Short mmCIF file of C-alpha atoms and ligand atoms in Angstrom, two decimals:
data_model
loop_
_atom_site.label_atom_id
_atom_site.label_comp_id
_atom_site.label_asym_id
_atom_site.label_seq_id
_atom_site.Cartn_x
_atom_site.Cartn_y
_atom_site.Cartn_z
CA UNK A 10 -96.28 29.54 -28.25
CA UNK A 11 -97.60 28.15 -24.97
CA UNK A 12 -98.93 24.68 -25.97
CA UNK A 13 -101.03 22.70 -23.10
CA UNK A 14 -100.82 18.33 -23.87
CA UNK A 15 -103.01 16.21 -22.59
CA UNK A 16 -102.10 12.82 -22.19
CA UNK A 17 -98.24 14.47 -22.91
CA UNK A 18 -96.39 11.73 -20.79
CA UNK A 19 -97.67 8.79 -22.71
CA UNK A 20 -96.23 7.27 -26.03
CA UNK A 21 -97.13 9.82 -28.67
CA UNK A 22 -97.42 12.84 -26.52
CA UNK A 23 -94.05 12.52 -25.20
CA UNK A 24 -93.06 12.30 -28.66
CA UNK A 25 -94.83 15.16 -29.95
CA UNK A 26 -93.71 16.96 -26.65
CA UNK A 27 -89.86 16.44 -28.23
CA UNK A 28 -91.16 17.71 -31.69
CA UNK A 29 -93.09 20.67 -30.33
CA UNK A 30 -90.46 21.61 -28.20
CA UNK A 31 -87.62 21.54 -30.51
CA UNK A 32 -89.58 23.85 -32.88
CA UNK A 33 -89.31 26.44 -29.83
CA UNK A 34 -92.51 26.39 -28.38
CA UNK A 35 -93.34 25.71 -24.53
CA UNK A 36 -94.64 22.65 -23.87
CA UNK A 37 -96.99 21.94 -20.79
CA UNK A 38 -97.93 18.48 -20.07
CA UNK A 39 -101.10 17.42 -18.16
CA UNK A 40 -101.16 13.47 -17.54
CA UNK A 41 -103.34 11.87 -15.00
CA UNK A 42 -100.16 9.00 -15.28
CA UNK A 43 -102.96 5.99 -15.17
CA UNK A 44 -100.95 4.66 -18.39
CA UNK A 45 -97.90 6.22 -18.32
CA UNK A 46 -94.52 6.71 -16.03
CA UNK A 47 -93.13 9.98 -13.44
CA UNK A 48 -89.94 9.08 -15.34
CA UNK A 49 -91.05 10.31 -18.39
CA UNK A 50 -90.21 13.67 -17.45
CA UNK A 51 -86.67 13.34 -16.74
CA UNK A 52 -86.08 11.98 -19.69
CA UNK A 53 -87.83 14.57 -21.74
CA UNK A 54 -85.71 17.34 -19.66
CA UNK A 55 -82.54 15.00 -21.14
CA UNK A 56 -83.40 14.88 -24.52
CA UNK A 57 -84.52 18.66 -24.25
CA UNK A 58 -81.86 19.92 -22.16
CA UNK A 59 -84.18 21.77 -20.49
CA UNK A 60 -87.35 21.37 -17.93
CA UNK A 61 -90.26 20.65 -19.37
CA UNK A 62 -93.31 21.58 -16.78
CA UNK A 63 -95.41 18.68 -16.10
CA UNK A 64 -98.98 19.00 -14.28
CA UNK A 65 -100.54 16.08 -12.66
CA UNK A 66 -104.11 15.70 -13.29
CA UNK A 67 -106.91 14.39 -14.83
CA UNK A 68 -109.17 15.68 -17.18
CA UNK A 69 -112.10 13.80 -15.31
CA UNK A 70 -111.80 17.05 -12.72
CA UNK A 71 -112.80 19.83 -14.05
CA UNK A 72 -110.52 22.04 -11.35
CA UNK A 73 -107.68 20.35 -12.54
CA UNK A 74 -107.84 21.69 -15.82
CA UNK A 75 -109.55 25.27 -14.72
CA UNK A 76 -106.17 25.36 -12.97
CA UNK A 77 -103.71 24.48 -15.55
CA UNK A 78 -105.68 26.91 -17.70
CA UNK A 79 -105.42 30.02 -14.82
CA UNK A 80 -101.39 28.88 -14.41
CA UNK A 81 -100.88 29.13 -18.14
CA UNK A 82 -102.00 31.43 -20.77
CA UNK A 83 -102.33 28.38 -23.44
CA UNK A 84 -102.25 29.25 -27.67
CA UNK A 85 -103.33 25.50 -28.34
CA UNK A 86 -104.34 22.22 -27.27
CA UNK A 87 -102.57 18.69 -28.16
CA UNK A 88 -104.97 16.16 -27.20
CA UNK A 89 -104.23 12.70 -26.30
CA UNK A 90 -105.43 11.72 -22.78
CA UNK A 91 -107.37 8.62 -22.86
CA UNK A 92 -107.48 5.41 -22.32
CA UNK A 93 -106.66 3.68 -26.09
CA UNK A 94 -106.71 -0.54 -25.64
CA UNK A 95 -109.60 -1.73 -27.82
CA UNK A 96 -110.05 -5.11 -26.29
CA UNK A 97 -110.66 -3.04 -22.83
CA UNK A 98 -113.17 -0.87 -24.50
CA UNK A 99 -115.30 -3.50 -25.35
CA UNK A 100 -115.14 -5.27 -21.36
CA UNK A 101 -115.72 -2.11 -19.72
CA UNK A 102 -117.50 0.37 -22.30
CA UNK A 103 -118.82 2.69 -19.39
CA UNK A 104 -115.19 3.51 -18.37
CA UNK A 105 -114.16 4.32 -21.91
CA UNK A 106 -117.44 6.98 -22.47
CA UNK A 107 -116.38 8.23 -19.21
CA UNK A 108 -113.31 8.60 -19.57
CA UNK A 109 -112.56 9.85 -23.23
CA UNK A 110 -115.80 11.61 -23.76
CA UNK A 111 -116.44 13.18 -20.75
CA UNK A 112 -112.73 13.93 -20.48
CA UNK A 113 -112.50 15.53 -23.80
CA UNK A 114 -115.96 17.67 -23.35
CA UNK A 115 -114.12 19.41 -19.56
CA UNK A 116 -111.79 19.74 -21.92
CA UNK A 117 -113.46 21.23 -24.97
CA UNK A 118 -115.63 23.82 -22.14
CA UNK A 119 -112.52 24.98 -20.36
CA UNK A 120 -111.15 26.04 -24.02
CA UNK A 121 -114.22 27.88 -24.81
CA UNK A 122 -114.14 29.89 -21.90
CA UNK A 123 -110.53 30.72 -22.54
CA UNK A 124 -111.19 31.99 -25.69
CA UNK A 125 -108.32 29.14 -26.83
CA UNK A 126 -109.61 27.34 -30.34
CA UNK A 127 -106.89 25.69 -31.86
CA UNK A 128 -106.59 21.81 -31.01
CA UNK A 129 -104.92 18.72 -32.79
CA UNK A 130 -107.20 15.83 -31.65
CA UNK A 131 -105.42 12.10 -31.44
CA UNK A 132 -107.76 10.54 -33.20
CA UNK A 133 -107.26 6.87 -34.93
CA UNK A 134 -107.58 4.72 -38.23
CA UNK A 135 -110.32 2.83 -35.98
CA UNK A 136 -112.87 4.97 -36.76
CA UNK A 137 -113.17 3.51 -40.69
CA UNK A 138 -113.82 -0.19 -39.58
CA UNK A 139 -114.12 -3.19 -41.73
CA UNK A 140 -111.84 -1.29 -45.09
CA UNK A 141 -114.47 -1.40 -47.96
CA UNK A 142 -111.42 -0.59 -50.23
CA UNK A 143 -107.65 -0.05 -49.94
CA UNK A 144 -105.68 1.99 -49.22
CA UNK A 145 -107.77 4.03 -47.28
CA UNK A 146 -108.42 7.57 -47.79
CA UNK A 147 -110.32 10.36 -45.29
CA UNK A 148 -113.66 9.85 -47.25
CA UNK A 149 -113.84 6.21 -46.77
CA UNK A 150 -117.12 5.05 -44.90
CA UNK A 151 -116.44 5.53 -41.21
CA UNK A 152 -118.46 2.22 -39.33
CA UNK A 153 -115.76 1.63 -36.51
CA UNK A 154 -116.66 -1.83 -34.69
CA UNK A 155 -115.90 -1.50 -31.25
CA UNK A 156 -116.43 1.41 -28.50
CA UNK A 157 -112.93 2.72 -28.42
CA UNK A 158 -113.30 3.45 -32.48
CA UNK A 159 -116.80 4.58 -31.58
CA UNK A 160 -115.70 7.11 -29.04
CA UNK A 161 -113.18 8.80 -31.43
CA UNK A 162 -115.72 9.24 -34.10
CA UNK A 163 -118.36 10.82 -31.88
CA UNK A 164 -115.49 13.09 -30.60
CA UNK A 165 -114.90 14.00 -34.22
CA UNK A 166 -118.38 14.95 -34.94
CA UNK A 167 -118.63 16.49 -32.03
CA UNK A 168 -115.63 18.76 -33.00
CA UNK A 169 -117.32 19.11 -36.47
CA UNK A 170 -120.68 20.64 -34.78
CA UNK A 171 -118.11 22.79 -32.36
CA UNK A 172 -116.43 24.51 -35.47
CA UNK A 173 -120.29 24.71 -37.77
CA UNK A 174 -121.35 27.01 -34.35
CA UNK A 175 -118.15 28.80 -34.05
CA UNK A 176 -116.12 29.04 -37.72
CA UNK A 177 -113.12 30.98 -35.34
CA UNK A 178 -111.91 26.91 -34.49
CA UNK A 179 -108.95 25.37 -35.63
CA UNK A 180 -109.12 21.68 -35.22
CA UNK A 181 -107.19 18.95 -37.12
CA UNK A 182 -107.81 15.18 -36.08
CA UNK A 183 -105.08 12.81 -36.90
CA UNK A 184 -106.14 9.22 -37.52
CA UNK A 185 -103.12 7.21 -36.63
CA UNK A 186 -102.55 4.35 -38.05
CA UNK A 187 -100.13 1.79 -36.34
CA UNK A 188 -97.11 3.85 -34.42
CA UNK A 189 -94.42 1.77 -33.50
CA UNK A 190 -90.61 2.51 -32.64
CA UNK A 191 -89.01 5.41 -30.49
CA UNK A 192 -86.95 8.62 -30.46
CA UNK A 193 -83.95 8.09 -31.42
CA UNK A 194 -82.48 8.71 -28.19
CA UNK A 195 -83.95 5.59 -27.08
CA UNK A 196 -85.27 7.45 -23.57
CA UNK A 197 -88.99 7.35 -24.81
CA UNK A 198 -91.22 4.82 -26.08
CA UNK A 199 -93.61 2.22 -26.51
CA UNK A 200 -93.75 1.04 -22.84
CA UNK A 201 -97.46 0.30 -21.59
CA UNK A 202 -98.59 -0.17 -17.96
CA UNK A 203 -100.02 -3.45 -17.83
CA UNK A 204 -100.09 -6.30 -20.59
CA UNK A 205 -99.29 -4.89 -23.60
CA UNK A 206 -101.67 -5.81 -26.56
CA UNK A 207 -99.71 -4.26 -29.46
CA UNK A 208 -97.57 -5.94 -31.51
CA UNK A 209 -94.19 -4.19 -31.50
CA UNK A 210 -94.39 -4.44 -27.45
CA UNK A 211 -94.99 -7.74 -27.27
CA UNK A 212 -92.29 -8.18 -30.10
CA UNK A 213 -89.65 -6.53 -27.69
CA UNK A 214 -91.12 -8.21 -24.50
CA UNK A 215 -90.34 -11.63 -26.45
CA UNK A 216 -86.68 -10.15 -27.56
CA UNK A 217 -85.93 -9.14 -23.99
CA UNK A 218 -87.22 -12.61 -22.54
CA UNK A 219 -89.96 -10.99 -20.71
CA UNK A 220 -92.39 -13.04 -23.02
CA UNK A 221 -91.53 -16.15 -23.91
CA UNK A 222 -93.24 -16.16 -27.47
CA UNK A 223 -94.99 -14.36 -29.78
CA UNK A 224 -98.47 -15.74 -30.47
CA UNK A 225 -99.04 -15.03 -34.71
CA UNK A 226 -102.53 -14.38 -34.46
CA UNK A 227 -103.55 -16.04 -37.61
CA UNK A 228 -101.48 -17.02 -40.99
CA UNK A 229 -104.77 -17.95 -43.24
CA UNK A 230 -105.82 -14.33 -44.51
CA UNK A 231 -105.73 -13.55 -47.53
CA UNK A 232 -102.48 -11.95 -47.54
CA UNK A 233 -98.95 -12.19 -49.15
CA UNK A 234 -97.92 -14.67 -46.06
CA UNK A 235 -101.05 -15.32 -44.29
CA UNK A 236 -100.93 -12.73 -41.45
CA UNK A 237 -102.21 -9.53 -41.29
CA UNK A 238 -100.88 -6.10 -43.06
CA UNK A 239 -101.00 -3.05 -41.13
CA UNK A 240 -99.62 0.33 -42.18
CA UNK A 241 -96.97 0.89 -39.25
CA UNK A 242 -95.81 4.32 -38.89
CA UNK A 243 -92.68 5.17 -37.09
CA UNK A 244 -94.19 7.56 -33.92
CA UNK A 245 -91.25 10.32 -34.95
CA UNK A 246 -93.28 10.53 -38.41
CA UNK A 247 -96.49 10.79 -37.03
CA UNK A 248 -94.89 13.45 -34.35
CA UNK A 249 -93.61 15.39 -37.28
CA UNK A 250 -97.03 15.25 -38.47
CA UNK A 251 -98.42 16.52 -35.97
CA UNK A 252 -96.21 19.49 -36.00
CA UNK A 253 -97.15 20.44 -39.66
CA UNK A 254 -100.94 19.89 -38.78
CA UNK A 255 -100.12 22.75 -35.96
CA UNK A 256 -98.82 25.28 -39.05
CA UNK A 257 -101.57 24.54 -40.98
CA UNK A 258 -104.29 25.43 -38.44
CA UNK A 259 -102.44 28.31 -37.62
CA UNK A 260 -102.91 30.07 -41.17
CA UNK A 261 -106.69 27.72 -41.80
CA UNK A 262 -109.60 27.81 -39.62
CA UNK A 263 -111.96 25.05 -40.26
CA UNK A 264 -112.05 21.08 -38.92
CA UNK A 265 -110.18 18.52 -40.97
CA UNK A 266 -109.21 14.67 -40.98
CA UNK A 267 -105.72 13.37 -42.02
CA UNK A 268 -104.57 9.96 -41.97
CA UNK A 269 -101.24 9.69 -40.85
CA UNK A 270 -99.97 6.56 -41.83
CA UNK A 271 -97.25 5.42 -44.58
CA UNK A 272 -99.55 4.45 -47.57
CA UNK A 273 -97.42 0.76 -47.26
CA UNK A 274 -98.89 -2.42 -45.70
CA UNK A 275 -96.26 -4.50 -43.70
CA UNK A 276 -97.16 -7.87 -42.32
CA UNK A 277 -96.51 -9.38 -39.01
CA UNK A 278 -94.01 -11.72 -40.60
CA UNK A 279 -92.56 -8.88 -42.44
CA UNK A 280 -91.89 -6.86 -39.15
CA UNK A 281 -90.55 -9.56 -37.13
CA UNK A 282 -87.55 -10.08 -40.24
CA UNK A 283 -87.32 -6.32 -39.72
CA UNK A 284 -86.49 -6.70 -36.04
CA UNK A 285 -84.82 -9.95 -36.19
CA UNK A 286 -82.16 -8.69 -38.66
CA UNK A 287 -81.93 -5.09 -37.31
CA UNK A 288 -81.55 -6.18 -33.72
CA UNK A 289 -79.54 -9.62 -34.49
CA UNK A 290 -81.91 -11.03 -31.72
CA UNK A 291 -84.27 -14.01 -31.33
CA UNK A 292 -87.72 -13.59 -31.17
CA UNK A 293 -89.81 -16.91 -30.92
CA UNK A 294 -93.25 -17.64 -32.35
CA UNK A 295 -95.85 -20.16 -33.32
CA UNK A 296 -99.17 -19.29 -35.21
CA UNK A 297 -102.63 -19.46 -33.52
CA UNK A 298 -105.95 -18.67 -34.22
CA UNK A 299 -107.01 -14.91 -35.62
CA UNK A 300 -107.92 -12.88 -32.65
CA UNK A 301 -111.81 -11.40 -32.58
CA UNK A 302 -112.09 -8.29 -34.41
CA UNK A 303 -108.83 -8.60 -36.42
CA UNK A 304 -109.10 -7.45 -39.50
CA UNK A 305 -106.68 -9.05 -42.13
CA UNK A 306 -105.68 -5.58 -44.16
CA UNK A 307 -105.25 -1.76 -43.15
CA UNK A 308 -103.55 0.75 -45.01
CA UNK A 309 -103.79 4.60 -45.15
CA UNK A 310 -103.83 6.63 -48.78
CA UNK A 311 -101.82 9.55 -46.91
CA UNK A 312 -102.02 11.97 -49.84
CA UNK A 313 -104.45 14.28 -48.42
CA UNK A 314 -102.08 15.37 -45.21
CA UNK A 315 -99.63 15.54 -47.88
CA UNK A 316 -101.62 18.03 -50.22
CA UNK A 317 -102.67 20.39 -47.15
CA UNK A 318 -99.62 20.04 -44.58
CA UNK A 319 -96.69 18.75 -47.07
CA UNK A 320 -96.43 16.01 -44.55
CA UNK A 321 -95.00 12.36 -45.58
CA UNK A 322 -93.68 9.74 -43.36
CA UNK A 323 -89.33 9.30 -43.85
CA UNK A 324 -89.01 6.64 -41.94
CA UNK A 325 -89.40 2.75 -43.00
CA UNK A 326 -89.63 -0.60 -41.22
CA UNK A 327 -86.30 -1.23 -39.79
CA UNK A 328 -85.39 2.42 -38.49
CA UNK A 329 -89.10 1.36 -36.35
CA UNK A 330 -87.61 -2.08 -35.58
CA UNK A 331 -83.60 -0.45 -34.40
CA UNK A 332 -85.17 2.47 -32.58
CA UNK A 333 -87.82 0.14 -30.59
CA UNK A 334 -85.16 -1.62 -29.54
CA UNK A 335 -82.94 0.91 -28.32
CA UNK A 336 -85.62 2.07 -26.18
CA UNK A 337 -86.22 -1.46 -24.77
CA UNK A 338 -82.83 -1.62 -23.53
CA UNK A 339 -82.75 2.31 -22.23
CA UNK A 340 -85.35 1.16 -20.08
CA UNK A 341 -84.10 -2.73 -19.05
CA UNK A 342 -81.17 -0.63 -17.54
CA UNK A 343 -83.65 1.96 -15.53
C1 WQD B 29 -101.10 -5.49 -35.39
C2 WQD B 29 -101.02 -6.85 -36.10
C3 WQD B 29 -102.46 -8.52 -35.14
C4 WQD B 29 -100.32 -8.84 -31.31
C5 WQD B 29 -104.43 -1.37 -32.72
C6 WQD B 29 -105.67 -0.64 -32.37
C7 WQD B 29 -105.75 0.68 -33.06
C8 WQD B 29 -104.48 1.47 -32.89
C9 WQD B 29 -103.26 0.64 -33.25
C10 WQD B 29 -105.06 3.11 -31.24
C11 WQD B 29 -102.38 -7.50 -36.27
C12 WQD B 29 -100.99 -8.91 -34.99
C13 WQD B 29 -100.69 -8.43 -32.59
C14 WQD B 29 -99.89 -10.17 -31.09
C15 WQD B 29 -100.21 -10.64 -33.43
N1 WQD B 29 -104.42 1.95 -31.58
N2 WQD B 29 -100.63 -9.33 -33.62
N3 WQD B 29 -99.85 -11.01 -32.17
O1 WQD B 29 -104.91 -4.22 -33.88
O2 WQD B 29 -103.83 -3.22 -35.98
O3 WQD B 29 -104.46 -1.73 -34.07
O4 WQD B 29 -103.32 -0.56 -32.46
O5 WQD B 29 -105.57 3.90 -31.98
O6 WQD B 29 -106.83 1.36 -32.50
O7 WQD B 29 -106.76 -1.42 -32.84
O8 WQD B 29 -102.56 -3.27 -33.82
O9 WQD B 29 -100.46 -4.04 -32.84
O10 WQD B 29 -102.65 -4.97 -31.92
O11 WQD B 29 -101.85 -5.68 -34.18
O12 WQD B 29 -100.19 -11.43 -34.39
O13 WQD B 29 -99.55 -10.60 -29.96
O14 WQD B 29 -100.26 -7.75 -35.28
O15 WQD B 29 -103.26 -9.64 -35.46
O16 WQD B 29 -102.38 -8.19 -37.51
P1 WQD B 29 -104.00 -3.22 -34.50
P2 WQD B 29 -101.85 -4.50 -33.09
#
């Protein structure tokens, strides 16, 4: 099937693009490349051994997708275009609404009036908040505490009131928990334009020298060393999950949640070992004071995607660690 991504030349499309592809379908990506790199494609035409067609444009212009849309006779939408740092969301809220929302409504109306209702919606573990219990399951109070969460929800609901008017939809939206690592080709990964804010980045940028530290942002919560537990999820998992959300919607109209994450919380400490002994590399740090927002645990209960797609994440801390290293030094060579 002909399957348009938006957003496909960032860090989980490009991933998903792999997936998607290797399952036989044709993958068209659509990337406005604001966070993401030209080179992308050559390396997805490596690991794919053939070209994948890539379309420049944004999803802010309306034409540009009315084009891609009159090139292509698309089956189904993969969307992740949008801007996703949740520090910059709460600077410059006005470019976030614009961006995502507005981006993702052209988007949604261009669909409509191609008749094409089947989309798998990057959506993210923000949109629960503060946890009121752990792990966290898909019917845990969503109260997400910053505009980047915000925006995801509103997109959800919005999806939710799309598929109430019209039961013919097929929409699945993934809440991600924290991806980290590559493919294991090393070509793709993690590799943000600008300062990075997540922590395997940074982790790499300190391994490579680029950084010279890490900064632990706090070791007084309440957890088994102090710093905070997050459930990281290697991005070929959450690819793979992505791909079994796709078979589901195609025999299940309807609009469902699934967290994708591992259902284990892994602290900072406990991911730095990971890379340290996996990559026999230094990677300097000193503790400092939480950062704003920061909450001290997140984990996903990832039973649900596992009872409706017979998805589970394979992967554990130090394939993430080896793999987002390989990519580091695939790309300190380019
Ligand atoms: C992980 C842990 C930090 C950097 C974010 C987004 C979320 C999702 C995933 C999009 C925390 C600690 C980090 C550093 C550190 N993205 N840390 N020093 O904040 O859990 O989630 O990315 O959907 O929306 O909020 O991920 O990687 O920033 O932090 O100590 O320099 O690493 O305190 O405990 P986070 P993260």
């Amino acid at each position: 099937m002909k399957l348009l991504l938006t957003g496909g030349m960032g860090y989980i499309g490009s991933h998903v693009a792999v997936t998607m592809a290797k399952s036989g379908h044709e993958v068209i990506l659509f990337d406005n490349l604001v966070n993401s790199s030209s080179d992308t494609i050559k390396k997805l035409n490596k690991i794919l051994d053939k070209d994948v067609y890539f379309y420049k444009g944004d999803l802010n212009n309306p034409n540009d997708i009315k084009s891609i849309f009159e090139k292509f006779k698309i089956d189904a939408v993969f969307h992740f275009a949008g801007y996703k740092s949740v520090k910059e969301s709460v600077i410059n809220p006005i470019e976030y609404y614009s961006n995502n929302m507005i981006g993702t409504i052209n988007l949604i109306n261009e669909m409509y009036k191609k008749n094409v209702k089947l989309l798998v919606f990057s959506s993210s573990a923000t949109v629960y908040g503060d946890p009121k219990y752990l792990p966290i399951d898909e019917k845990h109070p969503t109260i997400p505490k910053n505009p980047y969460g915000r925006i995801k929800l509103q997109i959800e609901d919005m999806l939710d009131d799309i598929y109430s008017s019209d039961n013919n939809w097929r929409i699945a939206c993934l809440r991600y928990f924290n991806p980290v690592g590559s493919h294991d080709s090393g070509l793709i990964g993690d590799n943000p334009t600008g300062l990075a804010n997540n922590l395997m980045p940074i982790i790499t940028k300190v391994a490579s020298k680029k950084l010279k530290k890490l900064s632990v942002f706090g070791n007084d919560y309440p957890t088994v060393d102090g710093t905070g537990v997050r459930d990281y999820i290697h991005v070929m998992d959450l690819a793979e999950g992505h791909k079994m959300s796709f078979n589901y919607l195609l025999k299940n109209k309807g609009c469902f949640k699934f967290n994708l994450g591992t259902g284990k919380g892994y602290s900072v400490l406990d991911l730095l070992k990971s890379f340290i002994k996996m990559n026999h590399c230094d990677v300097p740090y000193d503790f400092t004071f939480r950062r704003e927002g920061d909450v001290s645990e997140c984990y996903a209960d990832p039973n649900k995607a596992f009872e409706f797609l017979g998805w589970r994440s394979l992967r554990g801390l130090d394939e993430m660690s080896e793999s987002a290293w390989k990519f580091l030094h695939h790309n300190e060579k380019d």
